[in-house]
Amino acid sequence: MIKMVFYFEPVSQARPRATVSRKGQIRVYDPLNPAIYKRRLSMTALKYMLGRKPLEGPLSVKMRFYRPVQKSISKKLKQARIEGKERPIVKPDISNYVKSTEDGLNGIVWKDDSLIVHEEVDKLYSDNPRVEIEVEKWEPDL
């Protein structure tokens, strides 16, 4: 099992942007924030992998996305959010966090995110925004 903690705020996948060159060619690219996030994930994951090859075969992944708690709320509500009694039900969607994170770890932690056959995901609040990931080979229940 590989456990990783990325000590920076998660960023969701945004719609790709496109430009047209003078020659009429269309170029599609990631907006700046998701691109930077994916690069940070990749660089940090390389340190966790310590020269190991990306995992192959069916994989099981657990992801926990910790968002910052808003500053303009009561102390009581803030405490409830930190204790996990209240979860983020605001945008961005959890699926967009997952997509940007899976893409950022392609070729480093796993050969391709299509290898993920089981996934458990949580979106939580914290005073310390971060992303926690556990990856292991998927084993069928016998």
Coordinates of N, CA, C and O in Angstrom, one line a residue:
M1 N 0.8 -1.2 0.0 CA 0.0 0.0 0.0 C 0.9 1.2 0.0 O 1.9 1.3 0.7
I2 N 0.5 2.2 -0.8 CA 1.2 3.5 -0.8 C 0.3 4.6 -0.2 O -0.9 4.7 -0.6
K3 N 0.8 5.3 0.8 CA 0.0 6.4 1.4 C 0.8 7.7 1.1 O 2.0 7.7 1.3
M4 N 0.0 8.7 0.7 CA 0.6 10.0 0.4 C -0.2 11.1 1.0 O -1.5 11.0 1.0
V5 N 0.4 12.1 1.4 CA -0.3 13.3 1.9 C 0.3 14.5 1.1 O 1.5 14.7 1.2
F6 N -0.5 15.3 0.5 CA -0.1 16.5 -0.3 C -0.6 17.7 0.5 O -1.8 17.9 0.6
Y7 N 0.3 18.4 1.1 CA 0.0 19.5 2.0 C -0.2 20.8 1.3 O 0.4 21.8 1.5
F8 N -1.2 20.8 0.4 CA -1.7 22.0 -0.3 C -3.1 21.8 -0.6 O -3.6 20.7 -0.7
E9 N -3.8 22.9 -0.9 CA -5.2 22.9 -1.1 C -5.6 22.2 -2.4 O -4.9 22.4 -3.5
P10 N -6.6 21.3 -2.4 CA -7.0 20.6 -3.6 C -7.6 21.6 -4.6 O -8.2 22.6 -4.2
V11 N -7.4 21.3 -5.9 CA -7.9 22.1 -7.0 C -8.8 21.2 -7.9 O -8.3 20.1 -8.2
S12 N -9.9 21.7 -8.3 CA -10.8 20.9 -9.1 C -10.4 21.0 -10.6 O -9.8 22.0 -11.0
Q13 N -10.8 20.0 -11.4 CA -10.6 20.1 -12.8 C -11.6 21.1 -13.4 O -12.7 21.0 -13.1
A14 N -11.1 21.9 -14.2 CA -11.9 22.9 -14.9 C -12.1 22.5 -16.4 O -11.3 21.6 -16.9
R15 N -13.0 23.1 -17.0 CA -13.2 22.8 -18.5 C -11.9 23.2 -19.2 O -11.3 24.2 -18.9
P16 N -11.5 22.4 -20.2 CA -10.3 22.7 -20.9 C -10.6 24.0 -21.8 O -11.7 24.3 -22.2
R17 N -9.5 24.7 -22.0 CA -9.6 25.9 -22.8 C -9.0 25.6 -24.2 O -8.2 24.7 -24.3
A18 N -9.4 26.4 -25.2 CA -8.9 26.2 -26.5 C -8.5 27.5 -27.2 O -9.2 28.5 -26.9
T19 N -7.5 27.5 -28.0 CA -7.1 28.6 -28.8 C -6.9 28.2 -30.2 O -6.7 27.0 -30.5
V20 N -7.0 29.1 -31.1 CA -6.8 28.8 -32.5 C -5.5 29.5 -33.0 O -5.4 30.8 -32.8
S21 N -4.6 28.8 -33.6 CA -3.3 29.4 -34.0 C -3.6 30.2 -35.3 O -4.7 30.1 -35.9
R22 N -2.6 30.9 -35.7 CA -2.7 31.7 -37.0 C -2.9 30.8 -38.2 O -3.4 31.1 -39.2
K23 N -2.4 29.5 -38.0 CA -2.5 28.5 -39.1 C -3.8 27.8 -39.1 O -4.1 26.9 -39.8
G24 N -4.7 28.1 -38.1 CA -6.0 27.5 -38.0 C -6.0 26.2 -37.1 O -7.0 25.6 -37.1
Q25 N -4.9 25.9 -36.5 CA -4.9 24.7 -35.7 C -5.4 25.0 -34.3 O -5.2 26.1 -33.7
I26 N -6.2 24.1 -33.8 CA -6.8 24.2 -32.4 C -5.9 23.6 -31.4 O -5.5 22.5 -31.5
R27 N -5.6 24.4 -30.3 CA -4.8 23.9 -29.2 C -5.6 23.9 -28.0 O -6.2 24.9 -27.6
V28 N -5.7 22.7 -27.3 CA -6.5 22.6 -26.1 C -5.5 22.5 -24.9 O -4.5 21.8 -25.0
Y29 N -5.8 23.2 -23.8 CA -5.0 23.2 -22.7 C -5.8 23.4 -21.4 O -6.9 23.8 -21.4
D30 N -5.1 23.0 -20.3 CA -5.7 23.2 -18.9 C -5.6 24.7 -18.5 O -4.6 25.3 -18.8
P31 N -6.6 25.2 -17.8 CA -6.5 26.5 -17.2 C -5.3 26.5 -16.2 O -4.9 25.4 -15.8
L32 N -4.8 27.6 -15.8 CA -3.6 27.8 -15.0 C -3.7 27.1 -13.7 O -2.8 26.3 -13.3
N33 N -4.7 27.3 -12.9 CA -4.8 26.7 -11.5 C -4.7 25.1 -11.5 O -3.9 24.5 -10.8
P34 N -5.6 24.5 -12.3 CA -5.5 23.0 -12.4 C -4.1 22.5 -12.9 O -3.6 21.5 -12.5
A35 N -3.5 23.2 -13.9 CA -2.2 22.8 -14.4 C -1.2 22.9 -13.3 O -0.3 22.0 -13.2
I36 N -1.2 24.0 -12.5 CA -0.2 24.1 -11.5 C -0.4 23.0 -10.4 O 0.6 22.4 -9.9
Y37 N -1.7 22.8 -10.1 CA -2.0 21.7 -9.1 C -1.5 20.4 -9.5 O -0.8 19.6 -8.8
K38 N -1.7 20.0 -10.8 CA -1.3 18.7 -11.3 C 0.2 18.6 -11.3 O 0.8 17.6 -11.0
R39 N 0.9 19.7 -11.6 CA 2.4 19.7 -11.6 C 2.9 19.5 -10.2 O 3.8 18.8 -9.9
R40 N 2.3 20.2 -9.2 CA 2.7 20.0 -7.8 C 2.4 18.6 -7.3 O 3.3 18.0 -6.6
L41 N 1.3 18.0 -7.7 CA 1.0 16.6 -7.3 C 2.1 15.7 -7.9 O 2.6 14.9 -7.2
S42 N 2.4 15.9 -9.2 CA 3.4 15.0 -9.8 C 4.7 15.1 -9.2 O 5.4 14.1 -8.9
M43 N 5.2 16.3 -8.9 CA 6.5 16.5 -8.3 C 6.6 15.9 -6.9 O 7.5 15.3 -6.5
T44 N 5.5 16.1 -6.1 CA 5.5 15.5 -4.7 C 5.3 14.0 -4.8 O 6.0 13.3 -4.0
A45 N 4.5 13.5 -5.7 CA 4.4 12.0 -5.8 C 5.7 11.3 -6.2 O 5.9 10.2 -5.8
L46 N 6.5 12.0 -7.0 CA 7.8 11.4 -7.4 C 8.6 11.1 -6.1 O 9.3 10.1 -6.1
K47 N 8.5 12.0 -5.2 CA 9.3 11.8 -3.9 C 8.7 10.6 -3.1 O 9.5 9.8 -2.6
Y48 N 7.4 10.4 -3.1 CA 6.8 9.3 -2.4 C 7.1 8.0 -3.1 O 7.3 7.0 -2.5
M49 N 7.2 8.0 -4.4 CA 7.5 6.8 -5.2 C 8.9 6.3 -5.1 O 9.2 5.2 -5.4
L50 N 9.8 7.2 -4.8 CA 11.3 6.9 -4.7 C 11.8 6.0 -5.8 O 12.4 5.0 -5.5
G51 N 11.6 6.4 -7.0 CA 12.1 5.6 -8.1 C 11.3 4.4 -8.5 O 11.7 3.7 -9.4
R52 N 10.3 4.0 -7.7 CA 9.5 2.9 -8.1 C 8.7 3.1 -9.4 O 8.4 4.3 -9.7
K53 N 8.4 2.1 -10.1 CA 7.6 2.2 -11.3 C 6.2 2.4 -11.0 O 5.7 2.0 -9.9
P54 N 5.4 3.1 -11.9 CA 4.0 3.2 -11.6 C 3.3 1.9 -11.5 O 3.7 0.9 -12.1
L55 N 2.3 1.8 -10.6 CA 1.6 0.6 -10.4 C 0.8 0.2 -11.6 O 0.3 1.1 -12.3
E56 N 0.6 -1.1 -11.8 CA -0.2 -1.6 -12.9 C -1.2 -2.6 -12.3 O -1.1 -3.1 -11.2
G57 N -2.1 -3.0 -13.1 CA -3.2 -3.9 -12.7 C -4.3 -3.2 -12.0 O -4.2 -2.0 -11.8
P58 N -5.3 -3.9 -11.6 CA -6.5 -3.3 -11.0 C -6.1 -2.6 -9.6 O -5.4 -3.3 -8.8
L59 N -6.5 -1.4 -9.4 CA -6.2 -0.7 -8.2 C -7.4 -0.2 -7.4 O -8.4 0.1 -8.0
S60 N -7.2 -0.1 -6.1 CA -8.2 0.4 -5.2 C -7.6 1.7 -4.6 O -6.4 1.7 -4.1
V61 N -8.3 2.8 -4.6 CA -7.8 4.1 -4.2 C -8.8 4.7 -3.2 O -10.0 4.7 -3.4
K62 N -8.2 5.3 -2.1 CA -9.0 6.1 -1.2 C -8.4 7.5 -1.3 O -7.2 7.7 -1.2
M63 N -9.3 8.5 -1.4 CA -8.9 9.9 -1.5 C -9.7 10.7 -0.5 O -10.9 10.5 -0.4
R64 N -9.1 11.6 0.2 CA -9.7 12.5 1.1 C -9.2 13.9 0.8 O -8.0 14.2 0.8
F65 N -10.2 14.8 0.4 CA -9.9 16.2 0.0 C -10.3 17.1 1.2 O -11.5 17.1 1.5
Y66 N -9.4 17.8 1.8 CA -9.6 18.7 2.9 C -9.6 20.1 2.4 O -8.6 20.6 2.0
R67 N -10.8 20.8 2.4 CA -10.9 22.2 2.0 C -10.7 23.1 3.2 O -11.1 22.7 4.3
P68 N -10.3 24.3 2.9 CA -10.3 25.3 4.1 C -11.7 25.6 4.6 O -12.6 25.7 3.8
V69 N -11.8 25.9 5.8 CA -13.0 26.4 6.4 C -13.2 27.9 6.2 O -12.2 28.6 6.3
Q70 N -14.4 28.3 5.8 CA -14.6 29.7 5.5 C -14.3 30.5 6.8 O -14.6 30.1 7.9
K71 N -13.8 31.7 6.6 CA -13.5 32.6 7.7 C -14.7 33.3 8.3 O -14.7 33.7 9.4
S72 N -15.7 33.5 7.5 CA -16.8 34.4 7.9 C -18.0 33.5 8.5 O -19.1 33.8 8.1
I73 N -17.7 32.6 9.3 CA -18.7 31.8 10.0 C -18.5 31.8 11.5 O -17.5 32.2 12.0
S74 N -19.6 31.4 12.2 CA -19.5 31.4 13.7 C -18.5 30.3 14.2 O -18.2 29.4 13.5
K75 N -18.0 30.5 15.4 CA -17.1 29.6 16.0 C -17.7 28.2 16.1 O -17.1 27.2 15.9
K76 N -19.0 28.2 16.5 CA -19.7 26.9 16.6 C -19.8 26.1 15.3 O -19.5 24.9 15.3
L77 N -20.1 26.8 14.2 CA -20.2 26.2 12.9 C -18.8 25.8 12.4 O -18.7 24.7 11.9
K78 N -17.8 26.6 12.7 CA -16.5 26.2 12.3 C -16.0 25.0 13.0 O -15.5 24.1 12.4
Q79 N -16.3 24.8 14.3 CA -15.9 23.7 15.1 C -16.7 22.4 14.5 O -16.1 21.4 14.4
A80 N -17.9 22.6 14.2 CA -18.7 21.4 13.6 C -18.1 21.0 12.3 O -18.0 19.8 12.0
R81 N -17.6 21.9 11.5 CA -17.0 21.5 10.2 C -15.7 20.8 10.4 O -15.3 19.9 9.8
I82 N -14.9 21.3 11.4 CA -13.6 20.7 11.6 C -13.7 19.3 12.2 O -12.9 18.4 11.9
E83 N -14.7 19.1 13.0 CA -15.0 17.8 13.6 C -15.6 16.8 12.6 O -15.8 15.7 13.0
G84 N -16.0 17.3 11.5 CA -16.6 16.4 10.5 C -18.1 16.2 10.6 O -18.7 15.4 9.9
K85 N -18.7 17.0 11.5 CA -20.1 16.9 11.7 C -20.9 17.6 10.6 O -22.0 17.4 10.3
E86 N -20.2 18.5 9.9 CA -20.7 19.2 8.8 C -19.7 19.1 7.6 O -18.5 19.3 7.7
R87 N -20.3 18.7 6.4 CA -19.4 18.4 5.2 C -19.6 19.5 4.2 O -20.7 20.1 4.1
P88 N -18.6 19.7 3.3 CA -18.8 20.7 2.3 C -19.8 20.3 1.2 O -19.6 19.2 0.6
I89 N -20.8 21.1 1.1 CA -21.8 20.8 0.0 C -21.9 21.9 -1.0 O -22.9 22.2 -1.6
V90 N -20.7 22.5 -1.1 CA -20.6 23.6 -2.1 C -19.7 23.2 -3.2 O -19.0 22.2 -3.1
K91 N -19.7 24.0 -4.3 CA -18.8 23.7 -5.4 C -17.3 24.0 -4.9 O -17.1 24.8 -4.1
P92 N -16.4 23.3 -5.5 CA -16.4 22.4 -6.6 C -16.9 21.0 -6.3 O -16.8 20.6 -5.1
D93 N -17.4 20.3 -7.3 CA -17.9 18.9 -7.1 C -16.7 18.0 -6.7 O -15.6 18.2 -7.2
I94 N -17.1 17.0 -6.0 CA -16.0 16.0 -5.6 C -15.4 15.3 -6.8 O -14.2 15.0 -6.8
S95 N -16.3 15.1 -7.8 CA -15.8 14.4 -9.0 C -14.7 15.2 -9.7 O -13.8 14.7 -10.4
N96 N -14.8 16.5 -9.7 CA -13.8 17.4 -10.3 C -12.5 17.4 -9.6 O -11.4 17.5 -10.1
Y97 N -12.6 17.3 -8.2 CA -11.3 17.1 -7.4 C -10.6 15.8 -7.8 O -9.4 15.7 -8.0
V98 N -11.5 14.7 -7.9 CA -10.9 13.4 -8.3 C -10.3 13.4 -9.6 O -9.1 12.9 -9.8
K99 N -10.9 14.0 -10.6 CA -10.4 14.0 -12.0 C -9.0 14.7 -12.0 O -8.1 14.2 -12.6
S100 N -8.9 15.9 -11.4 CA -7.6 16.6 -11.5 C -6.5 15.8 -10.8 O -5.4 15.8 -11.2
T101 N -6.9 15.2 -9.7 CA -5.9 14.4 -8.9 C -5.5 13.2 -9.6 O -4.3 12.9 -9.7
E102 N -6.4 12.4 -10.2 CA -6.1 11.2 -11.0 C -5.2 11.6 -12.1 O -4.2 10.9 -12.4
D103 N -5.5 12.7 -12.8 CA -4.7 13.1 -14.0 C -3.3 13.5 -13.6 O -2.3 13.2 -14.2
G104 N -3.2 14.2 -12.4 CA -1.9 14.6 -11.9 C -1.0 13.5 -11.5 O 0.3 13.6 -11.5
L105 N -1.5 12.3 -11.2 CA -0.7 11.2 -10.7 C -0.5 10.1 -11.8 O 0.2 9.1 -11.6
N106 N -1.1 10.3 -13.0 CA -0.9 9.4 -14.1 C 0.6 9.3 -14.5 O 1.3 10.3 -14.5
G107 N 1.0 8.1 -14.7 CA 2.4 7.8 -15.1 C 3.4 7.9 -13.9 O 4.6 7.7 -14.1
I108 N 2.9 8.2 -12.7 CA 3.8 8.3 -11.6 C 3.4 7.3 -10.5 O 4.2 6.5 -10.1
V109 N 2.2 7.4 -10.0 CA 1.7 6.5 -9.0 C 1.1 5.3 -9.7 O 1.3 4.1 -9.3
W110 N 0.3 5.5 -10.7 CA -0.3 4.4 -11.5 C 0.0 4.7 -13.0 O 0.2 5.8 -13.4
K111 N 0.1 3.6 -13.8 CA 0.4 3.8 -15.2 C -0.7 4.6 -15.9 O -0.3 5.5 -16.7
D112 N -2.0 4.4 -15.5 CA -3.0 5.2 -16.1 C -4.2 5.1 -15.1 O -4.4 4.1 -14.5
D113 N -5.0 6.2 -15.0 CA -6.1 6.2 -14.1 C -7.2 5.2 -14.5 O -8.1 4.9 -13.7
S114 N -7.2 4.7 -15.7 CA -8.2 3.7 -16.1 C -8.0 2.3 -15.3 O -8.9 1.5 -15.3
L115 N -6.8 2.2 -14.6 CA -6.6 1.0 -13.8 C -7.3 1.0 -12.5 O -7.4 0.0 -11.8
I116 N -7.9 2.1 -12.1 CA -8.6 2.2 -10.9 C -10.0 1.6 -11.0 O -10.8 2.0 -11.8
V117 N -10.2 0.5 -10.2 CA -11.5 -0.2 -10.3 C -12.3 0.0 -9.1 O -13.5 -0.4 -9.1
H118 N -11.8 0.5 -8.0 CA -12.5 0.8 -6.8 C -12.0 2.1 -6.2 O -10.8 2.3 -6.2
E119 N -12.9 2.9 -5.8 CA -12.5 4.2 -5.3 C -13.5 4.7 -4.1 O -14.7 4.5 -4.2
E120 N -12.9 5.2 -3.0 CA -13.6 5.8 -1.9 C -13.1 7.2 -1.8 O -11.9 7.4 -1.7
V121 N -14.1 8.1 -1.8 CA -13.7 9.5 -1.8 C -14.5 10.3 -0.8 O -15.7 10.1 -0.6
D122 N -13.8 11.2 0.0 CA -14.5 12.1 0.9 C -14.0 13.5 0.7 O -12.9 13.8 0.3
K123 N -15.0 14.5 0.9 CA -14.7 15.9 0.8 C -15.0 16.4 2.2 O -16.1 16.3 2.7
L124 N -13.9 17.0 2.9 CA -14.0 17.4 4.3 C -13.5 18.9 4.4 O -12.9 19.4 3.5
Y125 N -13.7 19.4 5.6 CA -13.2 20.7 6.0 C -12.0 20.5 6.9 O -11.9 19.5 7.7
S126 N -11.0 21.4 6.9 CA -9.9 21.4 7.8 C -9.2 22.8 7.8 O -9.3 23.5 6.9
D127 N -8.6 23.0 9.0 CA -7.7 24.2 9.1 C -6.4 24.0 8.3 O -5.7 25.0 8.0
N128 N -6.1 22.8 7.9 CA -4.9 22.4 7.2 C -5.3 21.8 5.9 O -5.4 20.5 5.8
P129 N -5.6 22.6 4.8 CA -6.1 22.0 3.5 C -5.0 21.0 3.0 O -3.8 21.3 3.1
R130 N -5.5 19.9 2.5 CA -4.5 18.9 2.0 C -5.3 17.8 1.2 O -6.5 17.8 1.2
V131 N -4.6 16.9 0.6 CA -5.1 15.7 -0.1 C -4.4 14.5 0.5 O -3.2 14.5 0.5
E132 N -5.2 13.5 0.9 CA -4.6 12.3 1.4 C -5.1 11.2 0.4 O -6.2 11.1 0.1
I133 N -4.1 10.3 0.1 CA -4.4 9.3 -0.9 C -3.8 8.0 -0.4 O -2.6 7.9 0.0
E134 N -4.5 6.9 -0.5 CA -4.0 5.5 -0.3 C -4.3 4.7 -1.6 O -5.4 4.7 -2.1
V135 N -3.3 4.0 -2.0 CA -3.4 3.2 -3.2 C -2.9 1.8 -2.9 O -1.8 1.6 -2.3
E136 N -3.7 0.8 -3.4 CA -3.2 -0.6 -3.2 C -3.8 -1.4 -4.4 O -4.7 -1.0 -5.0
K137 N -3.1 -2.5 -4.6 CA -3.6 -3.4 -5.6 C -5.0 -3.9 -5.2 O -5.2 -4.2 -4.0
W138 N -6.0 -3.9 -6.1 CA -7.3 -4.4 -5.8 C -7.3 -5.9 -5.7 O -6.7 -6.6 -6.6
E139 N -7.9 -6.4 -4.7 CA -8.0 -7.9 -4.5 C -9.5 -8.2 -4.5 O -10.2 -7.6 -3.7
P140 N -10.0 -9.2 -5.2 CA -11.4 -9.5 -5.1 C -11.7 -10.1 -3.8 O -10.9 -10.8 -3.2
D141 N -12.9 -9.9 -3.3 CA -13.4 -10.5 -2.0 C -13.7 -11.9 -2.3 O -14.5 -12.3 -3.1
L142 N -13.1 -12.8 -1.5 CA -13.3 -14.2 -1.7 C -14.1 -14.8 -0.5 O -14.0 -14.4 0.6

